[in-house]
Amino acid sequence: MDHSALFQKVVSFASAVHEVTHEMTRGVKDEDITHVQYKILEYMMFVQPVTPSEIADCVNLSLPNTSRELRKLLEKGLCEKGVDEADRRRQMFRLSEEGQALMGRIFGQEQMRFEQRIAGLSAAELTEIEQALELLRKRVFK
Amino acid sequence: MDHSALFQKVVSFASAVHEVTHEMTRGVKDEDITHVQYKILEYMMFVQPVTPSEIADCVNLSLPNTSRELRKLLEKGLCEKGVDEADRRRQMFRLSEEGQALMGRIFGQEQMRFEQRIAGLSAAELTEIEQALELLRKRVFK
DNA sequence: CCTTTTGGTTATCAAATGATAACGAAAAGA
DNA sequence: TCTTTTCGTTATCATTTGATAACCAAAAGG
């Protein structure tokens, strides 16, 4: 397998991931948030608390735009803000109760759709999936 | 491994794929096209010729918006339009020479970045990657 | 101290995208 | 033939996102 063919497989794979992600997160539009706001909340589900700079890096947003979206999330009551007492320039953001609840609803729906996709797979097959995820994460999508 | 944990791994994996894709396609902004226009051209690199409806489905765009973007691509001379003689409602789009060339440039850059990611991996490891891609594609991202 | 750097915010503007209505032309179907 | 459905286009508007400049406050570093 030459590199060029592998590369094309990766591109088309990434495209499929995008498509499935889009389909699974379809429930986002029922809640009153935009797509980038969802990305921020999703990130906070895994890392918390988090500073605007970190978010800007990971969600690929400029710092001013990150700040704007965080303000909107604050206004909606979906996250909370605190200050790092060790370095008072750093603003620490975390999900509010309401934010947790919202993400719980969305993840719940998403997970149901995910369950449908993997319905009927054996435990061994699920383990294979998990290993494939870890392999690609380590070697390609790091 | 319970379903909930696997689900979370998939979500965070998808997020990593997004991020790496974003980084690899950074070269798109050097060319005079937008992100969705790039997605359309990318799709046409794999499937050709293609109708507006197919694109709308695969790129997750409404038909009117697809039509608008295709018109812009036509205006830029990056694709060409024909009619399906068997069903004259169907419009067949394909990349023009110039469109091919443009995508060649972008894919070239992307592939270089990809090469850096997989630099130093053995043939066996590359095969593992390929198999992992196929597995996930078949079981999860279909 | 004083200067520079870092982290963050606000404001503002341009561009891209999403959504919808209205329309036409070809095909399918009664 | 007449009606309905499918495929596509154009136009228009609202919203989202991207980009940039100007600014403040805290920290770092001399």
Coordinates of C-alpha atoms (C1' of nucleotides) in Angstrom, one line a residue:
Chain A
M1 CA 0.0 0.0 0.0
D2 CA 1.6 3.2 -1.1
H3 CA 1.4 6.4 0.8
S4 CA -0.8 8.1 -1.7
A5 CA -3.5 5.5 -1.6
L6 CA -3.4 5.5 2.1
F7 CA -3.7 9.2 2.2
Q8 CA -6.8 9.2 0.0
K9 CA -8.4 6.6 2.3
V10 CA -7.7 8.9 5.2
V11 CA -9.3 11.8 3.5
S12 CA -12.4 9.9 2.5
F13 CA -12.5 8.4 6.0
A14 CA -12.4 11.9 7.6
S15 CA -15.2 12.9 5.3
A16 CA -17.3 10.0 6.5
V17 CA -16.6 10.9 10.1
H18 CA -17.8 14.4 9.4
E19 CA -20.9 13.2 7.9
V20 CA -21.8 10.8 10.6
T21 CA -21.0 13.4 13.3
H22 CA -23.3 15.8 11.6
E23 CA -26.0 13.3 11.5
M24 CA -25.5 12.3 15.2
T25 CA -25.4 15.8 16.5
R26 CA -28.6 16.7 14.6
G27 CA -30.3 17.2 18.0
V28 CA -28.2 20.3 18.7
K29 CA -30.5 22.6 16.7
D30 CA -33.4 21.8 19.1
E31 CA -31.4 23.5 21.8
D32 CA -30.8 27.2 21.5
I33 CA -27.1 27.1 20.6
T34 CA -25.0 27.4 17.5
H35 CA -22.6 24.8 16.2
V36 CA -19.5 26.5 17.5
Q37 CA -21.2 27.0 20.9
Y38 CA -21.9 23.3 20.9
K39 CA -18.2 22.5 20.1
I40 CA -17.2 24.6 23.1
L41 CA -19.6 22.9 25.4
E42 CA -18.6 19.5 24.1
Y43 CA -15.0 20.4 24.8
M44 CA -15.9 21.4 28.3
M45 CA -17.5 18.0 28.8
F46 CA -14.1 16.5 28.6
V47 CA -11.9 19.2 30.0
Q48 CA -12.9 21.4 32.9
P49 CA -12.3 24.0 34.0
V50 CA -10.8 25.6 30.9
T51 CA -9.4 29.0 29.8
P52 CA -10.4 30.9 26.7
S53 CA -7.0 30.4 25.2
E54 CA -7.2 26.6 25.6
I55 CA -10.6 26.7 23.9
A56 CA -9.4 28.9 21.1
D57 CA -6.6 26.4 20.4
C58 CA -8.7 23.3 20.5
V59 CA -11.8 24.6 18.7
N60 CA -9.8 26.6 16.2
L61 CA -11.2 29.9 17.0
S62 CA -9.5 33.3 17.5
L63 CA -9.4 34.5 21.0
P64 CA -11.8 37.5 20.4
N65 CA -14.3 35.2 18.8
T66 CA -13.9 32.6 21.6
S67 CA -14.5 35.4 24.1
R68 CA -17.7 36.4 22.3
E69 CA -19.1 32.9 22.2
L70 CA -18.2 32.3 25.9
R71 CA -20.1 35.5 26.8
K72 CA -23.1 34.3 24.9
L73 CA -22.9 31.0 26.8
L74 CA -22.7 32.9 30.0
E75 CA -25.7 34.9 29.1
K76 CA -27.6 31.8 28.3
G77 CA -26.5 30.5 31.7
L78 CA -24.8 27.4 30.3
C79 CA -21.4 28.0 31.8
E80 CA -19.8 29.8 34.7
K81 CA -16.7 31.9 35.0
G82 CA -14.1 32.2 37.7
V83 CA -10.6 33.5 38.1
D84 CA -7.4 31.6 38.6
E85 CA -6.2 33.0 41.9
A86 CA -2.6 32.0 41.1
D87 CA -2.6 34.0 37.9
R88 CA -5.4 36.5 37.9
R89 CA -5.3 37.0 34.1
R90 CA -6.5 33.5 33.6
Q91 CA -10.3 33.1 33.4
M92 CA -11.6 29.6 34.3
F93 CA -14.7 28.5 32.6
R94 CA -16.8 25.5 33.5
L95 CA -20.3 24.1 32.6
S96 CA -23.1 25.3 34.8
E97 CA -25.7 22.9 36.1
E98 CA -27.9 23.9 33.2
G99 CA -25.0 23.5 30.8
Q100 CA -24.4 20.0 32.1
A101 CA -28.1 19.2 31.7
L102 CA -28.2 20.4 28.2
M103 CA -25.1 18.4 27.2
G104 CA -26.6 15.4 28.9
R105 CA -29.7 15.7 26.7
I106 CA -27.7 16.0 23.5
F107 CA -25.3 13.3 24.4
G108 CA -28.2 11.1 25.3
Q109 CA -29.7 11.5 21.9
E110 CA -26.4 11.1 20.2
Q111 CA -25.7 7.9 22.2
M112 CA -29.0 6.5 21.1
R113 CA -28.1 7.0 17.5
F114 CA -24.7 5.5 18.2
E115 CA -26.3 2.5 19.8
Q116 CA -28.3 1.9 16.6
R117 CA -25.2 2.0 14.6
I118 CA -23.4 -0.6 16.7
A119 CA -26.5 -2.7 17.4
G120 CA -25.9 -6.4 17.2
L121 CA -22.2 -6.3 17.5
S122 CA -20.5 -8.8 19.8
A123 CA -18.3 -7.8 22.7
A124 CA -15.3 -8.9 20.7
E125 CA -16.3 -6.6 17.9
L126 CA -16.7 -3.7 20.2
T127 CA -13.2 -4.3 21.6
E128 CA -11.9 -4.3 18.0
I129 CA -13.5 -0.9 17.5
E130 CA -12.0 0.5 20.6
Q131 CA -8.6 -0.7 19.6
A132 CA -9.0 0.7 16.1
L133 CA -9.9 4.1 17.7
E134 CA -6.9 4.1 19.9
L135 CA -4.5 3.0 17.1
L136 CA -5.7 5.7 14.7
R137 CA -5.7 8.3 17.5
K138 CA -2.1 7.5 18.3
R139 CA -0.7 7.1 14.8
V140 CA -2.7 9.5 12.7
F141 CA -5.1 11.8 14.5
K142 CA -2.9 13.0 17.4
Chain B
M1 CA -16.2 -1.8 28.0
D2 CA -19.7 -0.5 28.3
H3 CA -21.4 1.4 25.5
S4 CA -21.4 4.7 27.2
A5 CA -17.6 4.7 27.6
L6 CA -17.2 3.6 24.0
F7 CA -19.5 6.3 22.9
Q8 CA -17.5 9.0 24.6
K9 CA -14.3 7.7 23.0
V10 CA -16.0 7.9 19.6
V11 CA -17.1 11.5 20.3
S12 CA -13.6 12.6 21.4
F13 CA -12.1 10.7 18.5
A14 CA -14.4 12.5 16.0
S15 CA -13.3 15.7 17.5
A16 CA -9.6 14.8 17.0
V17 CA -10.4 14.0 13.4
H18 CA -12.0 17.4 12.9
E19 CA -9.0 19.1 14.4
V20 CA -6.4 17.2 12.3
T21 CA -8.5 17.7 9.2
H22 CA -8.7 21.4 9.9
E23 CA -4.9 21.5 10.3
M24 CA -4.2 19.5 7.2
T25 CA -6.5 21.5 4.9
R26 CA -5.1 24.8 6.1
G27 CA -3.8 25.3 2.5
V28 CA -7.4 25.8 1.2
K29 CA -7.4 29.4 2.2
D30 CA -4.5 30.1 -0.2
E31 CA -6.8 29.2 -3.1
D32 CA -9.8 31.5 -3.7
I33 CA -12.5 29.1 -2.4
T34 CA -14.5 28.8 0.7
H35 CA -14.7 25.8 3.0
V36 CA -17.9 24.4 1.6
Q37 CA -16.7 24.9 -1.9
Y38 CA -13.7 22.9 -1.0
K39 CA -15.9 20.1 0.4
I40 CA -17.8 20.0 -2.9
L41 CA -14.6 19.8 -4.9
E42 CA -13.2 17.2 -2.6
Y43 CA -16.3 15.1 -3.0
M44 CA -16.0 15.4 -6.8
M45 CA -12.4 14.1 -6.5
F46 CA -13.9 10.8 -5.4
V47 CA -17.3 10.7 -7.3
Q48 CA -17.7 12.1 -10.8
P49 CA -19.8 13.2 -12.5
V50 CA -22.3 14.1 -9.8
T51 CA -25.7 15.8 -9.5
P52 CA -26.6 18.7 -7.2
S53 CA -28.9 16.4 -5.2
E54 CA -26.1 14.0 -4.5
I55 CA -23.9 16.7 -3.4
A56 CA -26.6 18.2 -1.3
D57 CA -27.0 14.9 0.5
C58 CA -23.3 14.1 1.0
V59 CA -22.1 17.6 1.9
N60 CA -25.2 18.3 4.1
L61 CA -26.4 21.4 2.2
S62 CA -29.8 22.4 1.0
L63 CA -30.4 22.1 -2.7
P64 CA -30.7 25.8 -3.2
N65 CA -27.5 26.5 -1.4
T66 CA -25.8 23.7 -3.3
S67 CA -26.9 25.2 -6.5
R68 CA -25.5 28.6 -5.4
E69 CA -22.1 27.2 -4.6
L70 CA -22.0 25.2 -7.8
R71 CA -22.7 28.3 -9.7
K72 CA -19.8 30.0 -8.0
L73 CA -17.5 27.1 -8.8
L74 CA -18.7 27.3 -12.4
E75 CA -17.9 31.1 -12.5
K76 CA -14.5 30.4 -11.1
G77 CA -14.0 27.8 -13.9
L78 CA -13.4 25.0 -11.4
C79 CA -16.1 22.7 -12.7
E80 CA -18.2 22.0 -15.7
K81 CA -21.9 21.2 -16.2
G82 CA -23.6 18.9 -18.5
V83 CA -27.1 17.3 -18.9
D84 CA -28.0 13.7 -18.4
E85 CA -29.6 12.9 -21.8
A86 CA -31.5 10.0 -20.3
D87 CA -33.2 12.3 -17.8
R88 CA -32.9 15.9 -18.8
R89 CA -33.7 17.2 -15.4
R90 CA -30.5 15.9 -14.0
Q91 CA -27.5 18.2 -14.2
M92 CA -24.1 16.4 -14.2
F93 CA -21.2 18.3 -12.7
R94 CA -17.5 17.4 -13.0
L95 CA -14.2 19.0 -12.2
S96 CA -12.7 21.1 -15.0
E97 CA -9.0 20.8 -15.8
E98 CA -8.4 23.8 -13.6
G99 CA -10.5 22.3 -10.8
Q100 CA -8.4 19.1 -11.0
A101 CA -5.3 21.2 -10.9
L102 CA -6.4 23.1 -7.9
M103 CA -7.4 20.0 -6.0
G104 CA -4.1 18.5 -7.0
R105 CA -2.2 21.4 -5.4
I106 CA -4.3 21.2 -2.2
F107 CA -4.1 17.4 -1.9
G108 CA -0.3 17.6 -2.5
Q109 CA 0.1 19.9 0.4
E110 CA -2.2 17.8 2.5
Q111 CA -0.4 14.7 1.7
M112 CA 2.9 16.3 2.7
R113 CA 1.5 17.0 6.1
F114 CA 0.1 13.5 6.3
E115 CA 3.5 12.1 5.4
Q116 CA 5.0 14.0 8.3
R117 CA 2.4 12.4 10.6
I118 CA 3.2 8.9 9.5
A119 CA 6.9 9.4 9.1
G120 CA 9.0 6.5 10.4
L121 CA 6.2 4.0 10.5
S122 CA 6.9 0.5 9.2
A123 CA 5.0 -1.1 6.4
A124 CA 3.3 -3.4 9.0
E125 CA 2.1 -0.4 10.9
L126 CA 0.7 1.3 7.8
T127 CA -1.2 -1.9 7.1
E128 CA -2.6 -1.8 10.6
I129 CA -3.7 1.8 10.0
E130 CA -5.4 0.8 6.8
Q131 CA -7.2 -2.1 8.5
A132 CA -8.3 0.1 11.4
L133 CA -9.7 2.7 8.9
E134 CA -11.7 0.0 7.1
L135 CA -13.0 -1.5 10.3
L136 CA -14.3 1.8 11.7
R137 CA -15.7 2.7 8.4
K138 CA -17.7 -0.5 8.1
R139 CA -18.8 -0.7 11.7
V140 CA -19.3 2.9 12.9
F141 CA -18.9 5.6 10.2
K142 CA -20.9 4.1 7.4
Chain C
dC1 C1' 9.9 51.2 39.3
dC2 C1' 9.3 50.8 34.3
dT3 C1' 8.7 48.2 30.2
dT4 C1' 7.2 44.3 27.9
dT5 C1' 4.6 40.3 27.4
dT6 C1' 0.6 37.6 28.1
dG7 C1' -4.4 36.7 28.6
dG8 C1' -8.6 38.5 27.9
dT9 C1' -12.4 41.7 26.4
dT10 C1' -15.1 44.8 23.5
dA11 C1' -16.5 46.7 19.3
dT12 C1' -17.1 46.6 14.5
dC13 C1' -17.1 45.1 9.8
dA14 C1' -17.0 41.7 6.1
dA15 C1' -17.9 37.3 4.4
dA16 C1' -20.0 32.8 4.5
dT17 C1' -23.7 30.0 5.5
dG18 C1' -28.6 28.7 6.5
dA19 C1' -33.4 29.0 5.4
dT20 C1' -37.4 29.8 2.7
dA21 C1' -40.4 31.2 -1.0
dA22 C1' -41.4 31.2 -5.7
dC23 C1' -40.6 29.5 -10.0
dG24 C1' -39.7 26.5 -14.4
dA25 C1' -38.9 22.4 -17.0
dA26 C1' -38.8 17.6 -17.5
dA27 C1' -40.6 13.1 -16.2
dA28 C1' -44.0 9.9 -14.3
dG29 C1' -48.4 8.4 -13.7
dA30 C1' -53.4 8.5 -13.9
Chain D
dT1 C1' -54.0 14.8 -21.8
dC2 C1' -53.8 16.5 -17.4
dT3 C1' -51.9 16.3 -12.9
dT4 C1' -48.4 15.5 -9.8
dT5 C1' -43.8 14.7 -8.6
dT6 C1' -38.9 15.4 -9.1
dC7 C1' -34.9 18.1 -10.0
dG8 C1' -32.9 22.3 -10.2
dT9 C1' -32.6 27.4 -10.2
dT10 C1' -33.0 32.3 -8.6
dA11 C1' -33.7 35.6 -5.2
dT12 C1' -33.8 37.3 -0.7
dC13 C1' -33.1 37.6 4.1
dA14 C1' -31.4 36.4 8.8
dT15 C1' -27.8 34.4 11.3
dT16 C1' -23.3 32.8 12.1
dT17 C1' -18.7 33.0 11.6
dG18 C1' -14.1 35.2 10.6
dA19 C1' -11.0 39.0 11.0
dT20 C1' -9.0 43.1 12.9
dA21 C1' -8.1 47.1 15.8
dA22 C1' -8.1 49.1 20.2
dC23 C1' -8.0 48.5 24.8
dC24 C1' -7.3 46.9 29.9
dA25 C1' -5.3 44.4 33.7
dA26 C1' -2.1 41.3 35.6
dA27 C1' 2.3 39.2 35.4
dA28 C1' 7.2 38.8 34.2
dG29 C1' 11.5 40.6 33.7
dG30 C1' 14.8 44.0 33.6

